[in-house]
Amino acid sequence: MNRRWLSLGPLATAAFVLLETGCAGKEYVRGADDPSVDRPAMSTGLDKDDVQLTLKTLLNQLRVAPIMNEWRTSAGQNDRPTVAIAPFINETSEHIDSMLSAMLGETETWLVNSGIVRVVSQERQADMIRQVEGAQHPIFDPRHIPQYGRQLGVKYYVTGKVGASDERTQDARRVQYFLFMQVIDTETSEIRWQQKAYVTKAIR
Amino acid sequence: MLPVRSALDSGQPREAIRVLNQEMSVGSDAELPADMAGDNALLVLDRGSVEQSTSQFDRSKRDFEAADKSIDMLDLAHDAKDTIGEYVFSGSSGRYRAPPYEKLLVNTLDMINYLELRDLNGARVEARRLAVMQRYVADDLNEGHSAVLGLGGLLAGFTFEKSDQADEALRWYDEALRISSFRWLSDSVRLLLARGQYRSPRLKELQGSASPAPPGLEEAGEGEIVFVVGYGRVPHKVAHRIPIGLALTSYADALEPADVAAANRLAAQGLVTWINFPALGQESAGLTVPTAFLDGRDVPLEEAVNVTREVHSEWKKIEGRIIVSAITRLVARYAAGGAIQAAAGNERLLGALLSLGTQATLTALDTPDTRSWETLPARVAIARIRVPAGKHTVRLDARGVVRTTSIDVDKGGWALVSLMGLR
């Protein structure tokens, strides 16, 4: 009989170890110390890796596009065109606006550092959008780009939009993103350059 | 949770939020629990509802969105282990699976937050999420068209109408009209039909009606206000215990023959053997009629969704399975006790004690699954009216919860004002 009770010893020890492990606390980790923290996908939204990969595709295409050569030529003649960067339109089923703002910021930095265009600040644009759209709904509307262009005195708008196909089944959810970036001539509304990139995220 | 319900019943939503924060071990409303993988997702949903009722729309949308993702993850992660656990150990041992009406209402109620904040971009995201869930519920779960889409369709239609996306707005309004013929929707739909291509038999019928479409808002120098009033709370689940004999009279047909025999043996022993299972309690809305006033004038509200009816209808579908799993657990406990007694061999006293101990432990562990989104409004009523551009005073009253607010509507503009009287 005693042996039966003794056999509970290892079980109790195992239970104690499991409980201890289960109660272990979380810790904060810095990505610079442990780059692996950036790797896993944590949701079906967009993350830093998605933004970097997407911008690499899009901006590398813009670098060699004819419009960029045009801007280089103008800059060579001391006539740098003025460019505004408009918010990317979110047409997805995910609240990714903060990541789209980050994309906007990265694109702005890239253009400023290229040195071939003059970039209008976001604050000035926000004021102008408020003037055009009214204080109650001061939201960027791509249909009003010519008006924005006139108000701001900009020749080109760099903008984009993100669409998605979001599907849910009993055992998975998949979001396929389609990201478009374009350069629009504000006087003619002509799309002077456009490129796309794809990102897929899923829970399975 | 009883303390949350009690706080809401006594008109103290802040106290309800405090209790929820304490339960989630977070210091303030601004924090989300570190672990959203378990039942915390439901607590965050509850907090989002209460925050919405106190006009904390930014906090409410943050909570609804965090809970939406976690509830979806729990649903996708639910597997055979959870099902086995529900049949062997306890109804509450498995991961929480939100019923279809809860899945659809997360996005619907969050749309209200965005529309209150006049953020059409965010409202469109929620409308698209609702569409994904609507397809899943209809196509994969074969649940057909939920009545929740009456409210969801109205809000999503309004969102796309005000975003100048006429076809998407018409598609959603058509979905709402499938549920009910909202009388105030007719004028908006007829104005939209002139701008969009989407058609259905219902929409064509409206298009063909004799009365002419009203002038556009800009043309008339008017704006629009939408009123959304939720009132009462859906019935929550309560733990029930009934004798095994009584349960067998109702549910024996649904059990395996071997389980029926085992359960009958238990009943025949004459021992008082109980099964534990959840049942639906009462809703708290009753016959209450909410009221809305604009500049002192009464605004008639129309019921957009009776959530309680959805709760009852869903419960009817699963009630039998839940009681059968409770009986199965009882039989499993009895079998486990018998196995231990047999293993004890000649040592009958020890065997009996161990058997009793095992059954007692398993009985104590068997807690009925009373989890649900308890702070959902029992019903939601809605109205939409055109007003002259300018300042207006709105007063909403539901079950003694009052919201009075002043709003400014531009020519061609709009506003949505809501109240959730969760008592």
XYZ file of C-alpha atoms in Angstrom:
627
model
C 0.000 0.000 0.000
C 2.821 2.331 0.924
C 4.377 1.808 -2.484
C 1.163 3.062 -4.088
C 1.358 6.317 -2.128
C 5.102 6.653 -2.760
C 4.495 6.488 -6.496
C 2.705 9.829 -6.212
C 6.027 11.496 -5.341
C 7.385 11.905 -8.904
C 3.930 12.964 -10.094
C 3.748 15.660 -7.458
C 7.265 16.829 -8.384
C 6.320 16.984 -12.060
C 3.158 18.926 -11.222
C 5.216 21.358 -9.120
C 7.739 21.857 -11.952
C 4.897 22.434 -14.447
C 3.250 24.932 -12.152
C 6.557 26.745 -11.649
C 7.167 26.878 -15.401
C 3.607 28.022 -15.995
C 4.025 30.880 -13.554
C 7.302 32.127 -15.092
C 7.016 35.888 -15.802
C 7.296 37.650 -19.151
C 10.230 39.903 -19.989
C 10.763 42.848 -22.325
C 13.149 42.193 -25.221
C 14.993 44.692 -27.436
C 15.036 43.849 -31.154
C 18.647 45.084 -31.454
C 19.700 42.469 -28.863
C 17.554 39.671 -30.261
C 16.676 40.163 -33.957
C 14.512 37.036 -33.860
C 11.743 39.033 -32.105
C 10.957 40.759 -35.413
C 10.590 37.521 -37.337
C 7.323 35.907 -36.232
C 4.035 37.173 -37.646
C 1.957 38.230 -34.621
C -1.308 39.001 -36.413
C -2.901 39.248 -39.841
C -2.124 42.991 -39.900
C 0.996 44.489 -41.495
C 4.213 44.640 -39.478
C 7.691 46.143 -39.883
C 8.984 43.313 -42.072
C 5.966 43.604 -44.376
C 6.441 47.361 -44.718
C 10.179 47.046 -45.385
C 9.762 44.298 -47.981
C 6.945 46.162 -49.710
C 8.782 49.478 -49.831
C 11.914 47.753 -51.105
C 9.888 46.456 -54.074
C 8.026 49.696 -54.729
C 10.824 52.234 -54.230
C 13.356 50.187 -56.218
C 10.888 50.349 -59.110
C 10.370 54.087 -58.626
C 14.155 54.647 -58.609
C 14.409 53.479 -62.250
C 11.039 54.831 -63.458
C 10.914 57.489 -66.259
C 9.274 60.009 -63.890
C 12.301 59.790 -61.611
C 14.612 60.505 -64.579
C 12.432 63.519 -65.416
C 12.826 64.790 -61.853
C 16.593 64.203 -62.003
C 16.797 66.251 -65.192
C 14.762 69.088 -63.649
C 16.897 69.009 -60.518
C 19.988 69.242 -62.709
C 18.567 72.507 -64.064
C 17.966 73.849 -60.518
C 14.207 73.356 -60.911
C 13.283 70.694 -58.395
C 9.550 69.841 -58.697
C 7.422 70.061 -55.572
C 5.913 66.787 -54.405
C 3.346 66.047 -51.715
C 2.832 62.629 -50.203
C -0.789 61.785 -49.572
C -2.100 59.258 -47.059
C -2.346 55.727 -48.386
C -5.999 54.696 -48.599
C -6.904 51.689 -46.481
C -9.431 49.545 -48.346
C -8.788 46.428 -46.274
C -10.544 44.678 -43.414
C -7.668 45.379 -41.026
C -6.911 48.486 -38.970
C -3.480 49.020 -40.536
C -3.520 52.817 -40.701
C -0.597 53.211 -38.306
C 1.536 50.972 -40.547
C 0.394 52.894 -43.621
C 1.500 56.100 -41.881
C 4.858 54.454 -41.266
C 5.056 53.621 -45.001
C 4.259 57.222 -45.762
C 7.032 58.413 -43.451
C 9.573 56.013 -44.997
C 8.596 57.109 -48.517
C 8.879 60.763 -47.510
C 12.351 60.146 -46.054
C 13.434 58.334 -49.209
C 12.238 61.195 -51.449
C 13.776 63.945 -49.291
C 17.103 62.096 -49.218
C 17.028 61.617 -52.996
C 17.591 65.389 -53.234
C 15.789 65.715 -56.563
C 12.378 66.946 -55.356
C 11.052 69.360 -52.754
C 8.665 67.613 -50.378
C 5.754 69.438 -48.711
C 5.436 68.780 -44.968
C 2.578 66.630 -43.651
C 1.380 69.418 -41.302
C 0.840 71.843 -44.192
C -1.050 69.156 -46.044
C -3.283 68.442 -43.057
C -4.227 72.152 -42.868
C -4.956 72.209 -46.564
C -7.090 69.035 -46.416
C -9.088 70.651 -43.605
C -9.633 73.698 -45.821
C -10.802 71.642 -48.794
C -12.808 68.952 -46.996
C -14.199 70.973 -44.100
C -13.494 70.700 -40.396
C -16.131 67.999 -39.730
C -14.589 65.395 -42.059
C -10.980 66.456 -42.786
C -10.134 63.211 -44.564
C -7.944 62.998 -47.682
C -10.077 62.328 -50.760
C -8.080 61.318 -53.864
C -10.807 62.753 -56.104
C -9.834 66.233 -54.896
C -6.122 65.941 -55.750
C -6.249 68.763 -58.344
C -7.714 71.086 -55.674
C -5.070 70.061 -53.146
C -2.382 70.559 -55.780
C -3.556 74.095 -56.528
C -3.845 75.029 -52.836
C -0.404 73.684 -51.990
C 1.311 74.622 -55.232
C 2.546 71.073 -55.811
C 3.148 69.485 -59.206
C 2.983 65.834 -58.159
C 1.297 63.718 -55.558
C 2.798 60.425 -54.402
C 0.009 58.303 -52.997
C -1.194 54.748 -52.742
C -3.876 52.400 -51.642
C -4.083 49.001 -50.055
C -6.809 46.502 -50.827
C -7.225 43.015 -49.402
C -8.977 39.742 -49.884
C -9.925 38.465 -46.431
C -11.237 34.919 -46.155
C -12.301 32.892 -43.139
C -12.968 29.172 -42.946
C -13.530 26.849 -39.967
C -9.798 26.386 -39.426
C -8.007 29.327 -41.040
C -8.139 33.032 -41.787
C -6.116 34.482 -44.648
C -5.630 38.113 -45.647
C -4.012 38.805 -49.033
C -2.893 42.420 -49.348
C -2.513 44.272 -52.644
C -0.476 47.441 -52.219
C -0.346 50.075 -54.948
C 1.816 53.186 -55.059
C 1.411 55.874 -57.703
C 2.669 59.292 -58.790
C -0.133 61.599 -59.990
C 0.285 64.816 -61.955
C -1.948 67.286 -60.060
C -2.650 69.450 -63.129
C -3.859 66.665 -65.393
C -4.688 63.916 -62.818
C -2.598 61.617 -65.056
C -1.036 58.643 -63.277
C 2.631 59.052 -64.216
C 3.868 55.939 -62.438
C 2.256 53.024 -60.630
C 3.612 49.882 -59.082
C 2.189 47.074 -56.942
C 3.339 44.657 -54.256
C 1.702 41.718 -52.493
C 1.721 40.502 -48.891
C -0.173 37.531 -47.465
C -0.809 36.937 -43.773
C -2.746 34.053 -42.261
C -3.810 32.283 -39.092
C -3.868 28.506 -39.584
C -19.903 37.974 -13.860
C -22.255 38.774 -11.026
C -20.374 41.836 -9.635
C -20.263 43.400 -13.120
C -23.975 42.774 -13.642
C -24.786 44.120 -10.167
C -22.757 47.290 -10.803
C -24.539 47.877 -14.111
C -27.943 47.200 -12.559
C -27.281 49.820 -9.911
C -26.216 52.367 -12.541
C -22.471 52.256 -11.771
C -20.651 51.492 -15.045
C -17.331 52.790 -13.620
C -17.572 50.185 -10.867
C -18.254 47.516 -13.510
C -15.084 48.564 -15.353
C -13.114 48.514 -12.098
C -14.275 44.947 -11.385
C -13.334 43.861 -14.910
C -9.893 45.487 -14.604
C -9.357 43.703 -11.306
C -10.432 40.378 -12.817
C -7.959 40.871 -15.682
C -5.210 42.045 -13.285
C -4.699 45.324 -15.125
C -4.062 48.654 -13.432
C -6.377 50.843 -15.519
C -8.783 51.020 -18.472
C -5.850 51.995 -20.664
C -4.232 48.564 -20.267
C -4.984 45.321 -22.029
C -4.239 42.060 -20.205
C -0.830 40.578 -21.021
C -2.465 37.279 -21.923
C -5.460 37.486 -24.218
C -5.401 33.760 -25.014
C -7.918 32.613 -22.387
C -11.150 34.007 -21.036
C -9.604 37.487 -20.796
C -10.813 38.081 -24.353
C -14.408 37.909 -23.080
C -13.639 40.272 -20.202
C -12.121 42.752 -22.663
C -15.293 42.490 -24.770
C -17.357 43.242 -21.671
C -15.171 46.220 -20.832
C -15.524 47.503 -24.406
C -19.323 47.360 -24.085
C -19.364 49.209 -20.776
C -16.927 51.832 -22.109
C -19.215 52.368 -25.089
C -22.116 52.899 -22.678
C -20.112 55.658 -20.965
C -19.218 57.348 -24.295
C -15.531 56.316 -24.059
C -15.538 55.454 -27.743
C -11.761 55.462 -28.276
C -11.211 53.026 -25.423
C -14.173 50.927 -26.478
C -12.900 50.498 -30.026
C -9.443 49.571 -28.778
C -11.003 46.872 -26.562
C -13.424 45.573 -29.193
C -10.622 45.241 -31.730
C -8.264 43.444 -29.332
C -11.076 41.095 -28.281
C -12.210 40.560 -31.893
C -8.782 39.212 -32.849
C -8.476 37.080 -29.709
C -11.973 35.604 -30.004
C -11.211 34.723 -33.630
C -7.905 33.119 -32.599
C -9.629 31.108 -29.810
C -12.252 29.949 -32.294
C -9.612 28.840 -34.802
C -7.557 27.139 -32.084
C -10.525 25.147 -30.740
C -9.710 21.496 -31.415
C -10.465 17.903 -30.459
C -8.732 18.308 -27.076
C -11.207 21.036 -26.126
C -14.142 18.869 -27.193
C -12.844 15.852 -25.272
C -12.316 18.066 -22.222
C -15.908 19.298 -22.465
C -17.186 15.697 -22.541
C -14.865 14.282 -19.849
C -13.886 16.990 -17.361
C -15.962 20.139 -17.477
C -18.112 22.200 -19.808
C -15.863 25.193 -19.147
C -12.577 23.337 -19.774
C -12.482 24.077 -23.513
C -11.512 27.324 -25.209
C -14.368 29.779 -25.588
C -16.259 29.599 -28.877
C -18.288 32.680 -29.607
C -21.754 31.999 -31.073
C -22.430 33.565 -34.505
C -24.407 36.541 -33.155
C -21.484 37.527 -30.893
C -19.034 37.298 -33.804
C -21.246 39.567 -35.900
C -21.945 42.028 -33.090
C -18.280 42.758 -32.311
C -17.857 44.509 -35.662
C -21.370 45.966 -35.625
C -20.950 47.637 -32.236
C -17.435 48.782 -33.087
C -18.826 50.500 -36.181
C -20.924 52.606 -33.779
C -17.709 53.731 -32.044
C -16.157 54.874 -35.315
C -19.320 56.596 -36.526
C -19.647 58.406 -33.178
C -16.091 59.657 -33.771
C -17.005 60.519 -37.402
C -14.213 58.241 -38.615
C -15.557 56.721 -41.823
C -12.234 55.069 -42.621
C -12.329 53.008 -39.405
C -16.061 52.299 -39.823
C -15.414 50.932 -43.329
C -12.770 48.560 -41.942
C -15.300 47.256 -39.407
C -17.962 46.942 -42.125
C -15.537 44.860 -44.224
C -14.729 42.678 -41.210
C -18.465 42.210 -40.701
C -18.755 41.112 -44.337
C -16.007 38.488 -43.847
C -17.748 37.138 -40.754
C -21.155 37.281 -42.450
C -19.845 35.082 -45.298
C -18.243 32.669 -42.833
C -21.402 32.359 -40.726
C -23.629 31.863 -43.773
C -21.381 29.635 -45.908
C -19.214 27.670 -43.470
C -21.461 27.490 -40.417
C -24.635 27.236 -42.544
C -26.416 29.572 -40.151
C -28.210 31.521 -42.866
C -28.875 35.220 -42.470
C -28.605 36.388 -38.900
C -31.041 39.050 -37.690
C -27.987 40.893 -36.327
C -27.407 41.933 -39.947
C -30.483 44.167 -39.654
C -28.461 46.538 -37.480
C -25.112 45.674 -39.109
C -26.537 46.291 -42.586
C -27.981 49.675 -41.595
C -24.718 50.871 -40.064
C -22.515 49.486 -42.840
C -24.876 50.914 -45.480
C -24.745 54.304 -43.781
C -20.932 54.098 -43.589
C -20.557 53.444 -47.314
C -23.297 55.922 -48.242
C -21.441 58.678 -46.431
C -18.167 57.471 -48.015
C -19.714 58.030 -51.467
C -19.613 54.319 -52.266
C -23.174 53.947 -53.504
C -23.077 50.319 -54.675
C -21.549 49.001 -51.480
C -24.105 51.053 -49.499
C -26.979 49.608 -51.544
C -25.700 46.067 -51.056
C -25.694 46.558 -47.273
C -29.077 48.290 -47.186
C -30.465 45.393 -49.198
C -29.098 43.064 -46.500
C -30.850 45.144 -43.793
C -34.114 45.182 -45.765
C -33.983 41.391 -45.965
C -34.378 41.395 -42.152
C -36.971 44.180 -41.789
C -38.620 46.912 -43.854
C -37.094 49.865 -42.022
C -39.520 52.630 -42.954
C -37.043 55.506 -42.757
C -34.607 53.744 -45.087
C -36.780 54.230 -48.152
C -35.790 57.855 -48.936
C -32.053 57.235 -48.479
C -32.182 54.153 -50.691
C -34.078 55.945 -53.456
C -31.495 58.747 -53.451
C -28.717 56.158 -53.618
C -30.345 54.217 -56.443
C -29.824 57.250 -58.673
C -26.063 57.064 -58.000
C -25.439 53.306 -57.917
C -25.797 50.294 -60.186
C -26.479 47.542 -57.600
C -30.032 46.201 -57.830
C -32.087 43.460 -56.185
C -35.851 42.686 -56.311
C -36.292 44.535 -52.990
C -34.440 47.608 -54.228
C -36.276 47.590 -57.565
C -39.565 47.579 -55.670
C -38.471 50.672 -53.732
C -37.288 52.311 -56.939
C -40.682 51.717 -58.504
C -42.658 53.288 -55.624
C -44.888 56.182 -56.576
C -43.630 58.890 -54.222
C -40.726 60.936 -55.609
C -37.292 60.788 -53.973
C -36.655 63.736 -51.652
C -34.112 66.433 -52.616
C -30.461 65.800 -51.686
C -29.167 67.070 -48.342
C -26.933 69.795 -49.818
C -29.765 70.986 -52.024
C -32.146 71.185 -49.065
C -29.563 72.819 -46.769
C -29.903 69.918 -44.358
C -27.823 67.324 -42.566
C -28.689 63.970 -40.984
C -28.581 62.481 -37.513
C -28.672 58.777 -36.765
C -29.811 57.669 -33.305
C -28.766 54.255 -31.987
C -30.130 53.129 -28.625
C -29.244 49.782 -27.045
C -31.166 48.811 -23.941
C -31.210 46.071 -21.364
C -28.808 43.135 -21.337
C -29.074 39.775 -23.043
C -29.846 36.783 -20.797
C -26.664 35.491 -19.238
C -26.025 31.828 -18.503
C -26.569 30.401 -15.048
C -25.352 27.122 -13.533
C -28.082 24.525 -13.057
C -28.185 21.164 -11.269
C -30.861 18.554 -11.908
C -31.101 14.901 -10.816
C -29.832 12.404 -13.366
C -33.222 10.687 -13.562
C -34.935 13.894 -14.653
C -32.243 14.594 -17.247
C -32.619 11.077 -18.667
C -36.350 11.495 -19.211
C -35.638 14.381 -21.582
C -32.338 13.526 -23.228
C -31.923 9.718 -23.193
C -32.603 9.590 -26.946
C -29.537 11.685 -27.641
C -27.167 9.450 -25.629
C -25.166 6.368 -26.623
C -26.985 3.169 -25.465
C -24.065 2.227 -23.185
C -24.174 5.648 -21.542
C -27.959 5.385 -21.064
C -27.479 2.001 -19.363
C -24.751 3.391 -17.096
C -26.803 6.472 -16.261
C -29.878 4.306 -15.537
C -27.796 2.148 -13.191
C -26.796 5.324 -11.354
C -30.381 6.535 -11.173
C -31.568 3.082 -10.022
C -29.127 3.082 -7.087
C -31.426 5.623 -5.510
C -28.499 7.920 -4.800
C -29.067 11.617 -5.360
C -26.811 12.064 -8.373
C -26.861 15.436 -10.077
C -25.698 16.727 -13.393
C -24.291 20.243 -13.746
C -25.103 22.249 -16.830
C -25.655 25.880 -17.851
C -29.063 27.382 -18.634
C -30.184 30.781 -19.875
C -31.252 33.351 -17.308
C -33.643 36.243 -17.878
C -32.980 39.271 -20.060
C -33.159 42.608 -18.315
C -34.875 44.671 -21.020
C -38.476 43.607 -20.453
C -41.043 46.027 -21.828
C -38.881 49.112 -21.539
C -39.297 51.569 -24.388
C -36.285 53.837 -24.986
C -36.870 57.441 -25.998
C -35.031 59.928 -28.208
C -35.578 63.685 -28.382
C -34.180 66.192 -30.844
C -34.411 69.803 -29.717
C -37.213 68.742 -27.370
C -39.220 66.885 -30.047
C -39.845 63.154 -29.795
C -38.033 61.015 -32.393
C -39.703 57.623 -33.027
C -37.231 54.751 -32.719
C -37.560 51.488 -34.625
C -36.201 48.143 -33.384
C -33.167 47.165 -35.471
C -32.302 43.933 -33.704
C -33.627 41.850 -30.837
C -30.387 40.304 -29.608
C -32.187 38.327 -26.899
C -34.148 36.483 -29.581
C -30.843 35.566 -31.253
C -29.445 34.341 -27.928
C -32.508 32.112 -27.346
C -32.497 30.801 -30.886
C -28.786 29.897 -30.708
C -29.250 28.355 -27.261
C -32.042 26.102 -28.539
C -29.641 24.718 -31.140
C -26.965 23.738 -28.620
C -28.867 23.107 -25.384
C -29.369 19.383 -26.048
C -25.685 18.819 -26.836
C -24.653 20.645 -23.662
C -26.897 18.514 -21.424
C -25.817 15.330 -23.179
C -22.155 16.252 -22.570
C -23.005 16.883 -18.886
C -24.583 13.387 -18.612
C -21.577 11.894 -20.416
C -19.277 13.559 -17.876
C -21.300 12.056 -15.039
C -21.007 8.595 -16.570
C -17.256 9.154 -17.080
C -16.867 10.093 -13.415
C -18.773 6.999 -12.372
C -16.621 4.838 -14.660
C -13.399 6.390 -13.316
C -14.532 5.700 -9.739
C -15.404 2.103 -10.665
C -12.010 1.565 -12.311
C -10.185 2.799 -9.222
C -12.275 0.572 -6.973
C -11.487 -2.413 -9.196
C -7.752 -1.565 -9.128
C -7.813 -1.595 -5.320
C -8.666 -5.304 -5.465
C -9.189 -6.846 -2.028
C -8.545 -3.609 -0.178
C -12.224 -2.682 -0.310
C -12.206 0.183 2.179
C -9.271 1.899 0.457
C -10.868 1.232 -2.939
C -14.169 2.735 -1.850
C -12.451 5.800 -0.412
C -10.288 6.334 -3.512
C -13.296 5.813 -5.770
C -15.340 8.303 -3.769
C -12.404 10.744 -3.742
C -11.974 10.495 -7.506
C -15.666 11.040 -8.165
C -15.792 13.930 -5.701
C -12.742 15.570 -7.310
C -14.143 15.185 -10.815
C -17.523 16.495 -9.641
C -15.870 19.540 -8.091
C -13.943 20.153 -11.329
C -17.100 19.898 -13.413
C -18.171 23.530 -13.684
C -20.890 24.378 -16.206
C -19.797 26.675 -19.001
C -21.570 29.922 -18.174
C -19.243 32.048 -20.309
C -20.821 34.519 -22.718
C -20.690 38.187 -23.736
C -22.949 39.287 -20.896
C -22.904 43.027 -21.497
C -24.522 42.888 -24.920
C -27.613 45.078 -25.192
C -30.813 42.994 -25.263
C -32.254 45.088 -28.096
C -31.098 47.939 -30.274
C -33.415 50.570 -31.730
C -32.486 53.093 -34.392
C -33.782 56.230 -36.115
C -32.460 58.507 -38.829
C -33.775 61.976 -39.492
C -32.935 64.991 -41.644
C -32.307 68.217 -39.749
C -31.565 71.809 -40.760
C -27.798 72.435 -40.773
C -26.608 73.855 -37.459
C -26.521 73.060 -33.743
C -28.955 70.584 -32.223
C -29.573 69.076 -28.807
C -30.099 65.346 -28.541
C -31.458 63.539 -25.485
C -31.527 59.760 -25.309
C -32.993 57.746 -22.459
C -32.971 53.981 -21.989
C -33.756 52.223 -18.721
C -32.908 55.304 -16.697
C -29.554 55.856 -18.424
C -29.607 59.303 -20.012
C -27.304 60.987 -22.500
C -27.777 64.613 -23.470
C -25.423 66.089 -26.016
C -25.138 69.035 -28.351
C -24.095 68.340 -31.944
C -23.221 70.515 -34.900
C -24.286 69.219 -38.316
C -23.007 70.856 -41.521
C -25.054 71.242 -44.678
C -24.829 67.789 -46.288
C -23.144 66.537 -43.096
C -24.117 63.867 -40.613
C -23.678 62.673 -37.058
C -24.422 59.499 -35.140
C -25.421 59.632 -31.489
C -25.726 56.470 -29.434
C -26.677 55.310 -25.989
C -26.266 51.885 -24.442
C -28.465 51.554 -21.357
C -27.047 48.249 -20.127
C -29.282 47.821 -17.049
